[in-house]
Amino acid sequence: MSKTDYSEQHGGPLLDCLLTLCRFHDRKLSRESALAGLPLVEGKLVPSVFHRAAKRAGLSSRLATQSLSAVNPSLLPAVLLLHDDRACILTGLDPEQGNARVIWPELTEAEVSLPLDELQRQYSGKLIYLRPEFHFDARAPRARKKPDGHWFWGVMTENRPLYRDIILAAIMINCFAVAMPLFVMNIYDRVVPNHATDTLWVLAVGILIVLCADLGLRLMRSWFVDLGASRADVKLSAAIMEQILGMKLADRPASAGSFASNVQAFESVRNFIGSVTLVALVDLPFFLLFCLIIGLINWLLVLPILVGTVLILLYAALAQRKMQRLSETMIRASAMRNATLVECLSSLETLKTVGAESRMQGTWESTTLFLSRITAQMRLLAASVSNGALWVQHTVAVALIIVGVYLITGGHLTQGGLIAAYLLSSRAMGPIGQAAALLSQYHHAAAAMESLNNIMARPVERPQGKHWVSRPILRGDIEFRQVGFSYPDAERQALADISFRIKAGEHVAILGRNGSGKSTLEKLILGLYEPDAGTILIDGVDIRQLDPAELRRGIGHVPQDVSLFFGTLRDNLTMGTPHVDDAQLVHAANLSGLAGFINTHPSGFDMQVGERGQLLSGGQRQSVAIARALIKESPILLLDEPTGSLDHSSEEQIKQSLAQIAQGKTLILVTHRSSLLALAERIIVVDNGRLVADGPKAEVLEALRQGRIGSAA
Ligand code: ADP
Ligand code: MG
C-alpha cells in the first residue's frame, strides 16, 4: 500500500459532484471540511444532508423532484441523482437535438455529450440546484445582527409561512367566537318572546355551520403548531449536536453531566414553542374586539373586564421577577445534580473501591433537596398566577352580571344582551388568564435558551465562513517553533518555549517525568488545542491552516487513556475510517496483536466491547487503540505510552510490528519502557514543560545515565 493511501477518495459520488461544482463556482471546499461531522450513510454523502455540505462552501442548494424536460436550463449546472445512488452534473440540455451535456465527476472533469433518452433511463427523478450565496467581505460590515444568523431564530423564521397560517386560523377562530353570543342574544330577545321557531332553525343551522368550521380550524391550528415545532426541533437538535461536536476542546465545559443537562434544557424550549397555549398569545389582540362588541351592547359592562385585566396583569408582572430568578436557579441546580449522577455512573467501580459512596450520596441528596424546594416554590408561584387569574375571571363575571341586572332594571339592556356580554367576557378574559399562566413556562424556556445561547456562542474548530485549503499531510515533517501553551484556567504553563524539528520518516522517543508535558505535546500536534505562543508546522505549513479533520486523518494516534464506544470491535476499529475493507482490518489486527484474541472469541470482530470498552481488559483496549491507529495508514504515528498496559509478549509483538510499519513514517513515541526505545533513533527529553535534551539516542541515553541532563525546575 502506498504512503498516501490514507487520503483515499471518500464521500461518494454526491461529494464528487459538489467538489466539482465548487471549482466551477470558484468556491473553496476540501473533502474533509465538506464532510466533517455530517451524518453519512456508509461513508457517503446523501441528498438529505447535501445542503449542509454545500453551505460550507457558500452554496445554497435545493432538492427538486422534476422530470428532465422540466429542468430550467438557466439554473444549470445542477446535480442529477441517478439510480443506484450514483450522481452526475448536468451542464446543458438540448431537447431539439435530443442531447444532454453532463460531467461524470468520478471519471474526469470534462463535459461529455449524452443522448437524452439514455440519461432519462438512469435519472432517478430528483435533482439538486445550487446557487452561490453572495459573500460580503470585511469592507461591508453588518449594521446589526440579522436573525437569520441566530441558531434559533434563524430556524424559526424559516417556518414563517407556517406561522402565518396559524395566525390566520387564529383570526378566523376569534371571529367565529362572536357568533355564539350573538346567537344566544337573538334567541333570548327575538325568538323566545315571539315564539319564532322558523327563525330558531335558521339561526341554529347557521351556528352549526360556524361551529363545524371552528372545529376544522382548531384541528388544523394544533396540527400546524406541532408541525412547526417538530420541524424546528429536528434542525435545532442537529445544530446543537454539531456545535457540541465542533467545539474547541479548550472551551469544553468542566463537567459533562451539567453540560448534558443544559443541552437537555432544550426540551423546555421545544415544549414552549410546541405548546398550543402559545397560540393564546395570538388571541390577545382579540380582547379588544370582544371589549368593543360588549361596549356596543352597553359600555358600562366593559368596566369590570378592564379592572379584572389590570389586576391579572399587575400580579403577573409582580410574580415575573421571582419566577425568572427561580427558573435560573432551577436550571443550575439540575445541572449540578446531573453532573453528580453522570460522574457516579461513569466511575461506579472506582467509587465502590475507594469507598466514596457516602460522599456522592450526600451531594446527591443535598442537591435534590434544594432542587425540590425550588421546584415547589416555582409551582406554587405558577399556581398562584393561574388560579388567581381564574378567580379574577369569575369575579369579573359576577360583577358584570350585577352591573347588567341594574342596567336591565333601568331599561338600558335586554336579557339577551346580558347573556351575550357574559359569554363574550369569558372569551375576552380567557387569553389574558392563559397568557399569565404561560409566564412560568416562558421563564423556564427563556432560562434554558440563555444557557443554550451560551453553548452556541462558544468557539468551534471550523467557524462558518472559514475556508480551508485541502492540504493532506503527505510527508510528515513536524516542526515546533518556540511553542508555549497553557491549559485554560491553569496557572502553570504546560509547555514553554519548545522548539524542535522532526524530519519526515524520523523516529523519535519523547521522555520525561509524569506531568512534564509529553501528552500535551501530542495533543498540540493533533490540533486538539492551539498553542498560545509560537507555531507548529506540519509539512512546512502552519497547523492553523490545516483543516482539523484533514490533519487528524493524517495522524495515527494511540492516546494514553484509551476510550472505546459502545458497539462491536469492528465498529470501534473502523469508526473514523469507514472505507477500509476486511483485509485491511485483519492486517491491522495482526499487527497490533489483537488477532490471537479475536480469532479465539466466538463472535470475532463482531464482539461487543461495551460502553467505554468496559467489556475488554485494559491491555486489550490498548491493542484496539493501536490497531485503530495503524488502520489509517497515515504518514505520522503519535503513540502515547502505547504499551503501558501490555504484557511483555504483546509488547514485543507491537515492537516488531512498529519496526516494520513505521518505516518511512514519522514516529513520535512517548514511553517509559526501555525496550521500545529500540524503535527510536533520536530522543527528546522534556521536563516541566521545557525541552531539556534533544539528540541521537545513544548520546542522550548516556547523558541521562551520567545525570548530565538536569531538570528544568
Ligand atoms: P505527561 O508528560 O505526563 O503526559 P501531560 O502533558 O499530560 O503530562 O500534562 C502536563 C501538565 O498539564 C500537567 O501538569 C497536567 O496537570 C496539565 N494538564 C494535562 N491535561 C490537562 C487538562 N485537560 N486541563 C488542564 N491541565 C492539564
Ligand atoms: Mg501523558
XYZ file of C-alpha atoms and ligand atoms in Angstrom:
741
model
C 0.000 0.000 0.000
C 1.337 3.383 -0.876
C 2.158 6.034 1.616
C -0.722 8.310 0.701
C -3.414 5.657 0.899
C -4.943 7.342 3.906
C -6.126 10.207 1.747
C -8.141 7.838 -0.399
C -11.156 9.455 -2.013
C -14.268 9.000 0.056
C -17.644 10.629 0.431
C -19.385 9.079 -2.561
C -20.478 10.474 -5.918
C -22.543 13.301 -4.436
C -19.490 14.744 -2.781
C -17.517 14.422 -6.010
C -20.240 16.403 -7.758
C -20.214 19.027 -5.026
C -16.452 19.452 -5.194
C -16.546 19.786 -8.974
C -19.283 22.407 -8.714
C -17.304 24.261 -6.055
C -14.476 24.615 -8.540
C -16.984 25.757 -11.147
C -18.353 28.461 -8.830
C -14.871 29.314 -7.586
C -15.649 28.285 -4.019
C -13.124 26.541 -1.856
C -14.043 23.323 -0.165
C -11.948 20.354 0.775
C -13.240 16.825 1.049
C -12.618 16.817 4.776
C -14.264 20.114 5.553
C -17.266 19.216 3.447
C -17.912 16.024 5.356
C -16.589 16.686 8.834
C -19.241 15.977 11.399
C -22.078 15.298 8.952
C -24.182 12.190 9.342
C -23.129 9.983 6.414
C -24.578 6.717 5.194
C -21.847 4.127 4.710
C -19.357 6.940 4.487
C -21.257 8.608 1.649
C -22.900 11.981 1.415
C -26.680 11.592 0.975
C -29.155 14.027 -0.635
C -30.824 14.921 2.668
C -27.625 16.414 4.109
C -26.209 17.671 0.810
C -27.292 21.243 1.544
C -25.313 21.269 4.773
C -22.107 20.319 2.990
C -22.841 22.837 0.199
C -23.463 25.606 2.707
C -19.918 25.190 3.973
C -18.703 26.310 0.568
C -21.157 29.196 0.478
C -23.536 27.494 -1.936
C -27.230 27.285 -1.264
C -28.936 24.261 -2.677
C -32.440 22.948 -3.215
C -33.579 19.400 -3.824
C -36.269 19.248 -6.521
C -38.356 16.446 -7.966
C -38.656 17.145 -11.685
C -38.684 15.410 -15.000
C -35.714 16.154 -17.243
C -37.916 18.056 -19.670
C -38.998 20.437 -16.906
C -35.457 21.367 -15.916
C -34.807 25.067 -16.216
C -31.622 25.445 -18.314
C -30.820 28.832 -16.802
C -30.344 27.183 -13.393
C -27.707 24.746 -14.619
C -25.296 23.242 -13.712
C -27.221 21.044 -11.314
C -26.576 17.699 -9.686
C -28.679 14.890 -11.128
C -29.411 11.994 -8.824
C -29.268 8.753 -10.776
C -30.367 5.246 -9.940
C -28.152 3.076 -7.713
C -27.039 6.081 -5.642
C -24.984 7.499 -8.459
C -24.930 11.128 -9.474
C -23.680 13.361 -12.234
C -23.604 17.035 -13.063
C -25.949 18.268 -15.747
C -24.395 21.237 -17.503
C -26.615 21.660 -20.536
C -29.768 20.415 -22.228
C -30.552 20.455 -25.901
C -34.028 18.946 -26.333
C -34.114 19.628 -30.081
C -31.023 17.576 -30.743
C -32.049 15.093 -28.059
C -28.751 15.636 -26.288
C -27.601 16.479 -22.807
C -24.191 17.538 -21.589
C -23.011 16.045 -18.324
C -19.879 15.671 -16.237
C -19.145 12.343 -14.596
C -17.183 13.528 -11.592
C -15.716 10.145 -10.748
C -14.169 9.961 -14.220
C -12.902 13.302 -15.396
C -13.922 16.874 -15.192
C -14.583 17.071 -18.902
C -18.065 17.582 -20.254
C -19.450 14.755 -22.325
C -22.468 14.678 -24.573
C -25.098 12.053 -23.961
C -28.380 11.148 -25.681
C -31.286 12.443 -23.629
C -33.139 9.130 -23.525
C -30.022 7.411 -22.248
C -29.800 9.927 -19.409
C -33.541 9.638 -18.853
C -33.139 5.918 -18.237
C -30.621 6.494 -15.463
C -32.271 9.561 -13.923
C -33.983 8.920 -10.587
C -36.332 11.894 -10.910
C -34.580 14.140 -8.404
C -32.009 16.839 -8.891
C -30.263 19.430 -6.772
C -29.955 23.046 -7.891
C -27.084 25.065 -6.490
C -26.592 28.774 -6.290
C -23.631 30.689 -4.877
C -24.645 32.838 -1.938
C -23.495 36.403 -2.069
C -20.492 36.787 0.142
C -19.941 40.068 1.993
C -16.377 40.728 2.974
C -14.857 42.784 5.773
C -15.335 46.041 3.844
C -19.091 45.796 4.250
C -19.626 45.441 7.982
C -23.038 44.405 9.187
C -25.019 47.200 10.832
C -26.935 44.907 13.147
C -27.264 41.224 13.733
C -29.636 39.513 11.352
C -31.984 36.967 12.895
C -31.030 34.544 10.092
C -27.657 34.141 11.650
C -29.015 33.198 15.053
C -29.112 29.465 15.575
C -32.642 29.547 16.996
C -34.419 32.477 15.401
C -32.881 31.675 12.047
C -34.609 28.298 12.026
C -37.840 29.687 13.414
C -38.056 32.318 10.699
C -37.720 29.588 8.085
C -41.130 28.408 9.250
C -42.644 31.820 8.675
C -45.317 30.645 6.197
C -46.496 28.067 8.687
C -46.843 30.583 11.492
C -48.605 32.956 9.141
C -51.219 30.258 8.575
C -51.500 29.673 12.300
C -52.174 33.354 12.904
C -54.682 33.402 10.080
C -56.523 30.464 11.606
C -56.489 32.187 14.979
C -58.039 35.305 13.476
C -60.843 33.285 11.892
C -61.468 31.313 15.079
C -61.804 34.533 17.037
C -64.213 35.991 14.504
C -66.309 32.857 14.773
C -66.275 33.212 18.544
C -68.523 36.255 18.229
C -71.219 34.123 16.572
C -72.251 32.109 19.625
C -73.040 35.047 21.957
C -74.910 36.831 19.147
C -76.905 33.634 18.521
C -77.896 33.357 22.190
C -78.744 37.046 22.346
C -81.034 36.818 19.353
C -82.713 33.692 20.706
C -83.492 35.449 24.011
C -84.500 38.780 22.552
C -86.260 37.799 19.318
C -87.085 34.092 19.147
C -88.355 33.347 22.674
C -90.667 36.403 23.048
C -92.204 35.846 19.576
C -92.221 32.020 19.565
C -90.491 32.263 16.140
C -89.397 28.655 15.676
C -88.612 29.192 11.987
C -86.039 31.821 12.866
C -84.732 29.475 15.561
C -83.982 26.795 12.980
C -82.385 29.174 10.542
C -80.152 30.553 13.271
C -79.370 27.070 14.576
C -78.280 25.817 11.157
C -76.128 28.911 10.719
C -74.445 28.474 14.076
C -73.858 24.769 13.414
C -72.007 25.576 10.216
C -69.888 28.081 12.094
C -69.141 25.515 14.816
C -68.027 22.924 12.271
C -65.731 25.410 10.575
C -64.408 26.348 14.004
C -63.633 22.704 14.793
C -61.818 22.252 11.496
C -59.739 25.366 12.028
C -58.804 24.396 15.575
C -57.624 20.964 14.496
C -55.628 22.489 11.698
C -54.130 25.029 14.016
C -52.839 22.487 16.513
C -51.508 20.352 13.664
C -49.590 23.307 12.273
C -48.226 24.300 15.656
C -46.967 20.739 16.116
C -45.582 20.614 12.619
C -43.705 23.878 13.087
C -42.295 22.733 16.399
C -41.176 19.340 15.144
C -39.611 20.783 12.013
C -37.720 23.289 14.093
C -36.821 20.594 16.606
C -35.089 18.422 14.030
C -32.987 21.290 12.726
C -32.231 22.804 16.102
C -31.214 19.481 17.643
C -28.889 18.894 14.710
C -27.401 22.356 15.113
C -26.862 21.843 18.826
C -25.150 18.497 18.324
C -22.991 19.924 15.558
C -21.948 22.689 17.894
C -21.130 20.261 20.695
C -19.005 18.066 18.462
C -17.336 21.012 16.787
C -16.490 22.852 19.970
C -12.846 23.590 20.677
C -11.535 21.430 23.455
C -10.129 24.465 25.204
C -13.697 25.744 25.583
C -15.131 22.468 26.693
C -17.274 22.861 29.819
C -15.814 21.495 33.020
C -18.491 18.895 33.633
C -20.060 16.546 31.113
C -23.110 15.958 33.285
C -24.013 19.583 33.809
C -23.334 20.265 30.162
C -25.688 17.463 29.200
C -28.327 18.888 31.484
C -28.008 22.295 29.861
C -28.351 20.721 26.456
C -31.403 18.791 27.574
C -32.946 22.018 28.756
C -33.671 22.463 25.084
C -36.629 20.208 25.803
C -38.374 23.028 27.638
C -37.715 25.434 24.784
C -39.214 22.931 22.395
C -42.223 22.318 24.615
C -42.772 26.030 24.793
C -42.727 26.644 21.062
C -44.761 23.487 20.507
C -47.481 24.235 23.028
C -50.862 25.270 21.784
C -51.104 27.618 24.756
C -48.611 29.762 22.930
C -51.375 30.302 20.444
C -53.253 32.015 23.254
C -50.935 34.933 22.666
C -52.375 35.312 19.197
C -55.792 35.621 20.829
C -54.679 38.554 22.955
C -55.443 41.331 20.440
C -58.975 39.985 20.109
C -59.522 41.034 23.658
C -60.086 44.484 22.165
C -62.587 43.157 19.623
C -64.626 41.434 22.309
C -64.494 44.510 24.536
C -65.674 46.607 21.602
C -68.671 44.355 20.982
C -69.558 44.335 24.682
C -69.171 48.101 24.609
C -71.654 48.236 21.728
C -74.133 46.290 23.848
C -73.527 48.648 26.769
C -70.294 50.434 27.551
C -70.719 50.139 31.353
C -70.320 46.379 31.033
C -66.727 46.826 29.861
C -65.619 48.315 33.164
C -65.410 45.104 35.249
C -63.442 43.435 32.466
C -60.896 46.222 32.318
C -60.449 46.257 36.085
C -60.001 42.450 36.130
C -57.466 42.516 33.317
C -55.399 45.158 35.037
C -55.439 43.078 38.234
C -54.219 39.929 36.470
C -51.500 41.725 34.566
C -50.294 43.508 37.697
C -49.964 40.277 39.646
C -48.263 38.520 36.748
C -45.771 41.349 36.453
C -45.073 41.140 40.187
C -44.530 37.375 40.052
C -42.369 37.637 36.969
C -39.118 38.753 38.634
C -39.233 35.991 41.215
C -40.099 33.438 38.560
C -37.141 34.387 36.452
C -34.809 34.017 39.398
C -36.306 30.660 40.345
C -36.038 29.346 36.778
C -32.379 30.211 36.564
C -31.637 28.639 39.940
C -33.574 25.571 38.921
C -31.565 25.090 35.743
C -28.303 25.461 37.620
C -29.330 23.086 40.373
C -30.494 20.430 37.955
C -27.245 20.777 36.018
C -25.348 20.144 39.207
C -27.497 17.162 40.118
C -26.989 15.676 36.680
C -23.238 16.237 36.930
C -23.147 14.195 40.121
C -25.231 11.451 38.547
C -23.126 11.156 35.412
C -19.869 11.180 37.321
C -21.135 8.456 39.667
C -22.405 6.256 36.878
C -19.279 6.527 34.796
C -16.951 5.596 37.630
C -19.063 3.321 39.762
C -16.257 0.806 40.100
C -13.764 3.310 41.439
C -16.408 4.828 43.655
C -17.023 1.494 45.330
C -13.348 0.599 45.680
C -12.412 3.927 47.132
C -15.483 3.858 49.337
C -16.724 7.263 48.296
C -20.394 6.277 48.063
C -21.499 8.234 51.099
C -19.921 11.423 49.844
C -21.652 11.159 46.484
C -24.904 10.172 48.176
C -24.593 13.267 50.342
C -24.034 15.581 47.381
C -26.907 13.969 45.521
C -29.340 14.277 48.420
C -28.499 17.863 49.198
C -28.851 18.962 45.565
C -32.097 17.026 45.220
C -33.444 18.630 48.370
C -32.517 22.076 47.138
C -33.953 21.382 43.718
C -37.238 20.099 45.081
C -37.564 23.163 47.298
C -37.015 25.454 44.319
C -39.407 23.431 42.173
C -42.082 23.613 44.853
C -41.701 27.375 45.112
C -41.890 27.677 41.378
C -45.016 25.502 41.202
C -46.715 27.440 43.967
C -45.979 30.714 42.249
C -47.186 29.417 38.899
C -50.331 28.030 40.503
C -50.995 31.311 42.280
C -50.829 33.119 38.950
C -53.102 30.747 37.032
C -55.573 30.208 39.872
C -55.538 33.891 40.681
C -56.383 34.617 37.066
C -59.257 32.127 37.238
C -60.581 33.750 40.401
C -60.451 37.175 38.784
C -62.277 35.854 35.718
C -65.118 34.506 37.837
C -65.294 37.663 39.914
C -65.418 39.744 36.767
C -68.347 37.607 35.563
C -70.218 38.184 38.842
C -69.528 41.922 38.710
C -70.680 42.035 35.094
C -73.948 40.322 35.991
C -74.549 42.694 38.916
C -73.965 45.712 36.665
C -76.113 44.059 33.978
C -79.062 43.471 36.299
C -79.066 47.133 37.328
C -78.945 48.113 33.649
C -81.847 45.759 32.809
C -83.981 47.152 35.646
C -83.132 50.628 34.371
C -84.245 49.527 30.885
C -80.839 50.106 29.307
C -80.163 46.445 28.469
C -82.070 43.403 27.250
C -81.766 39.984 28.903
C -80.194 38.588 25.748
C -77.704 41.440 25.782
C -76.611 40.496 29.308
C -76.124 36.865 28.362
C -74.164 37.770 25.237
C -71.985 40.142 27.236
C -71.391 37.432 29.835
C -70.319 34.915 27.186
C -68.131 37.450 25.421
C -66.473 38.494 28.644
C -65.306 34.967 29.337
C -63.911 34.815 25.806
C -62.117 38.099 26.352
C -60.678 37.147 29.730
C -59.617 33.640 28.662
C -56.463 34.587 26.736
C -55.441 37.032 29.447
C -55.524 34.285 32.066
C -53.753 31.864 29.759
C -51.044 34.363 28.953
C -50.441 34.917 32.642
C -50.243 31.171 33.208
C -47.809 30.857 30.328
C -45.424 33.099 32.180
C -43.788 30.381 34.259
C -43.304 28.191 31.214
C -41.869 31.168 29.421
C -39.298 31.898 32.087
C -38.190 28.322 32.219
C -37.787 28.255 28.453
C -36.009 31.611 28.487
C -33.535 30.467 31.113
C -32.896 27.294 29.114
C -32.470 29.387 25.998
C -29.944 31.549 27.795
C -27.778 28.568 28.682
C -28.135 27.189 25.160
C -27.143 30.547 23.703
C -24.107 30.327 25.885
C -23.232 26.938 24.447
C -23.920 28.001 20.879
C -21.683 31.028 21.208
C -18.604 29.025 22.161
C -15.858 28.975 19.559
C -15.785 25.981 17.236
C -12.943 24.378 15.350
C -14.345 25.205 11.961
C -16.108 28.550 12.177
C -18.584 29.311 9.425
C -17.074 31.229 6.592
C -13.552 29.976 7.190
C -12.296 28.268 4.063
C -9.730 25.556 4.368
C -7.418 24.669 1.596
C -7.119 20.964 1.143
C -3.577 20.039 2.103
C -3.392 16.387 3.028
C -0.334 15.535 5.063
C 1.893 13.738 2.612
C 5.359 13.657 4.096
C 5.180 14.057 7.844
C 7.625 16.823 8.756
C 6.838 18.269 12.165
C 8.349 21.459 13.473
C 7.789 23.333 16.727
C 8.925 26.955 16.838
C 9.040 28.419 20.339
C 5.744 26.869 21.236
C 4.164 27.836 24.528
C 0.878 26.537 25.832
C -1.178 26.536 28.993
C -4.483 24.818 29.536
C -7.455 27.097 30.077
C -7.662 28.247 33.700
C -4.347 26.575 34.503
C -1.870 28.611 36.474
C 1.220 26.921 35.123
C 2.367 26.678 31.536
C 2.141 23.098 30.320
C 4.709 23.791 27.592
C 7.129 26.678 27.317
C 9.405 27.708 24.507
C 9.601 24.309 22.831
C 11.462 24.192 19.538
C 12.460 21.147 17.544
C 12.240 19.797 14.060
C 11.394 16.231 13.177
C 12.017 15.293 9.582
C 9.685 13.027 7.667
C 10.450 9.387 8.381
C 12.326 10.099 11.600
C 11.607 8.010 14.704
C 11.717 9.987 17.908
C 11.117 8.971 21.506
C 9.938 11.557 23.990
C 10.964 11.005 27.575
C 10.138 12.905 30.689
C 8.646 12.604 34.134
C 4.926 12.463 34.788
C 3.224 15.753 34.098
C 6.155 17.102 32.127
C 4.022 17.793 29.070
C 4.569 14.816 26.785
C 0.908 14.094 26.162
C 0.226 17.793 25.786
C 2.836 17.939 23.045
C 0.992 15.253 21.108
C -2.373 16.929 21.656
C -0.966 20.091 20.112
C 0.243 18.176 17.070
C -3.256 16.727 16.734
C -4.667 20.249 16.789
C -6.843 19.435 19.799
C -5.503 22.588 21.415
C -3.906 25.646 19.870
C -0.567 26.925 21.127
C -0.667 30.279 22.933
C 2.718 31.242 21.532
C 4.872 30.134 18.645
C 3.906 27.974 15.708
C 3.627 24.350 14.831
C 4.340 23.438 11.226
C 3.422 20.191 9.568
C 4.938 19.599 6.154
C 6.060 23.219 6.434
C 2.502 24.546 6.780
C 1.199 26.277 9.885
C -1.141 23.868 11.604
C -3.811 26.575 11.858
C -4.158 26.496 8.094
C -4.964 22.828 8.074
C -8.485 21.598 8.346
C -8.616 19.811 11.717
C -10.299 16.789 10.170
C -7.695 16.522 7.433
C -4.888 16.972 9.939
C -6.181 14.199 12.208
C -6.785 11.929 9.274
C -3.098 12.107 8.518
C -2.092 11.122 12.033
C -2.432 7.723 13.641
C -2.730 8.310 17.362
C -2.736 5.994 20.336
C -3.841 8.003 23.367
C -2.670 7.410 26.885
C -6.213 6.746 28.119
C -7.970 4.620 25.567
C -11.655 5.255 25.091
C -13.854 2.891 23.141
C -17.522 3.291 22.307
C -20.488 1.003 22.757
C -20.602 -1.232 19.704
C -18.732 -4.080 18.128
C -14.994 -4.365 17.822
C -15.310 -3.771 14.098
C -17.276 -0.548 14.674
C -14.623 0.674 17.035
C -11.791 -0.140 14.677
C -13.334 1.451 11.605
C -15.136 4.334 13.280
C -13.086 7.069 11.646
C -12.242 5.119 8.507
C -15.458 3.593 7.159
C -13.875 2.842 3.789
C -11.394 0.187 4.941
C -12.035 -3.340 3.774
C -11.821 -6.579 5.722
C -8.309 -7.359 4.542
C -7.025 -4.088 5.982
C -8.964 -4.751 9.168
C -7.403 -8.175 9.641
C -3.978 -6.813 8.756
C -4.229 -4.119 11.434
C -5.483 -6.670 13.966
C -2.475 -8.889 13.216
C -0.048 -6.018 13.606
C -1.487 -4.856 16.907
C -1.540 -8.328 18.432
C -5.329 -8.352 18.620
C -5.601 -11.266 16.212
C -4.996 -14.036 18.741
C -7.721 -12.761 20.976
C -10.173 -12.108 18.142
C -9.645 -15.470 16.489
C -10.468 -17.419 19.626
C -13.529 -15.374 20.505
C -16.841 -16.819 19.253
C -18.059 -13.540 17.747
C -14.678 -12.403 16.408
C -14.806 -8.880 15.049
C -18.479 -8.662 15.981
C -17.894 -8.957 19.702
C -19.479 -6.272 21.831
C -16.956 -4.090 23.673
C -19.433 -2.377 25.999
C -19.704 1.233 26.981
C -16.262 2.877 27.030
C -14.903 -0.591 26.197
C -15.699 -1.900 29.668
C -16.002 -5.490 28.498
C -12.343 -5.583 27.438
C -9.273 -5.648 29.631
C -7.012 -2.626 29.802
C -4.394 -4.305 27.625
C -6.993 -5.374 25.058
C -8.313 -1.849 24.884
C -4.832 -0.592 24.247
C -4.348 -3.118 21.458
C -7.609 -1.929 19.893
C -6.323 1.636 20.028
C -3.083 0.590 18.348
C -4.972 -1.239 15.600
C -7.209 1.810 15.176
C -4.144 3.991 14.689
C -2.440 1.604 12.272
C -5.520 1.084 10.124
C -5.316 4.673 8.919
C -2.049 4.130 7.024
C -1.142 7.694 7.896
C 2.324 9.183 7.404
C 2.565 10.252 11.058
C 2.241 7.991 14.084
C 1.856 9.500 17.549
C 1.979 6.909 20.261
C 1.450 7.912 23.875
C 2.705 5.089 26.085
C 1.207 2.551 23.691
C 2.308 -0.451 25.704
C 1.607 0.909 29.182
C -0.896 -1.842 29.951
C 0.526 -4.605 27.777
C 2.363 -7.725 28.878
C 5.869 -8.468 27.685
C 4.990 -10.767 24.797
C 2.376 -8.343 23.420
C 4.821 -5.521 23.810
C 7.419 -7.486 21.907
C 4.932 -8.121 19.115
C 3.937 -4.449 18.921
C 7.579 -3.519 18.825
C 8.199 -5.777 15.871
C 5.078 -4.607 14.047
C 6.014 -0.995 14.609
C 9.547 -1.557 13.419
C 8.060 -2.874 10.214
C 5.145 -0.499 9.707
C 6.839 2.695 10.841
C 9.399 2.532 8.078
C 9.212 5.731 6.096
C 6.719 7.202 8.557
C 7.278 9.834 11.174
C 7.017 8.198 14.566
C 6.732 10.044 17.849
C 6.725 7.695 20.755
C 6.175 8.603 24.377
C 7.272 5.728 26.539
C 8.686 4.639 29.847
C 9.606 1.176 28.579
C 13.254 0.884 27.704
C 12.597 -1.960 25.271
C 10.540 0.295 22.994
C 13.411 2.738 22.787
C 14.916 0.389 20.238
C 12.416 1.819 17.757
C 13.747 5.345 18.059
C 16.943 6.805 16.735
C 16.525 10.147 18.446
C 15.390 11.152 21.919
C 13.791 14.359 23.124
C 13.587 14.902 26.856
C 11.056 17.306 28.330
C 10.819 18.374 31.900
C 8.335 20.722 33.456
C 7.124 21.785 30.041
C 10.591 22.617 28.733
C 12.830 20.840 26.324
C 15.957 19.786 28.201
C 17.659 17.450 25.744
C 17.387 16.553 22.074
C 19.802 14.373 20.214
C 20.776 10.952 18.908
C 19.638 8.102 21.129
C 22.998 6.901 22.324
C 24.193 10.368 23.309
C 21.044 11.328 25.186
C 20.871 7.990 26.985
C 24.490 8.334 28.010
C 23.921 11.872 29.247
C 20.880 10.719 31.204
C 22.853 7.928 32.776
C 25.565 10.308 33.862
C 22.973 12.710 35.227
C 24.163 15.460 32.923
C 20.632 16.361 31.893
C 19.296 18.477 34.677
C 15.678 19.142 35.413
C 14.192 22.380 34.184
C 12.796 23.270 37.572
P 2.659 13.868 30.694
O 4.051 14.294 30.382
O 2.635 13.021 31.909
O 1.955 13.257 29.556
P 0.715 15.933 30.387
O 1.115 16.506 29.093
O -0.481 15.049 30.390
O 1.921 15.223 31.097
O 0.407 17.125 31.397
C 1.243 18.250 31.531
C 0.636 19.218 32.537
O -0.599 19.715 32.052
C 0.332 18.576 33.877
O 0.807 19.461 34.867
C -1.167 18.480 33.957
O -1.592 18.788 35.255
C -1.642 19.514 32.985
N -2.826 19.057 32.252
C -2.907 17.965 31.479
N -4.118 17.869 30.902
C -4.833 18.942 31.324
C -6.144 19.423 31.077
N -7.000 18.801 30.260
N -6.521 20.566 31.688
C -5.673 21.219 32.498
N -4.431 20.823 32.759
C -3.988 19.696 32.195
Mg 0.986 11.591 29.398
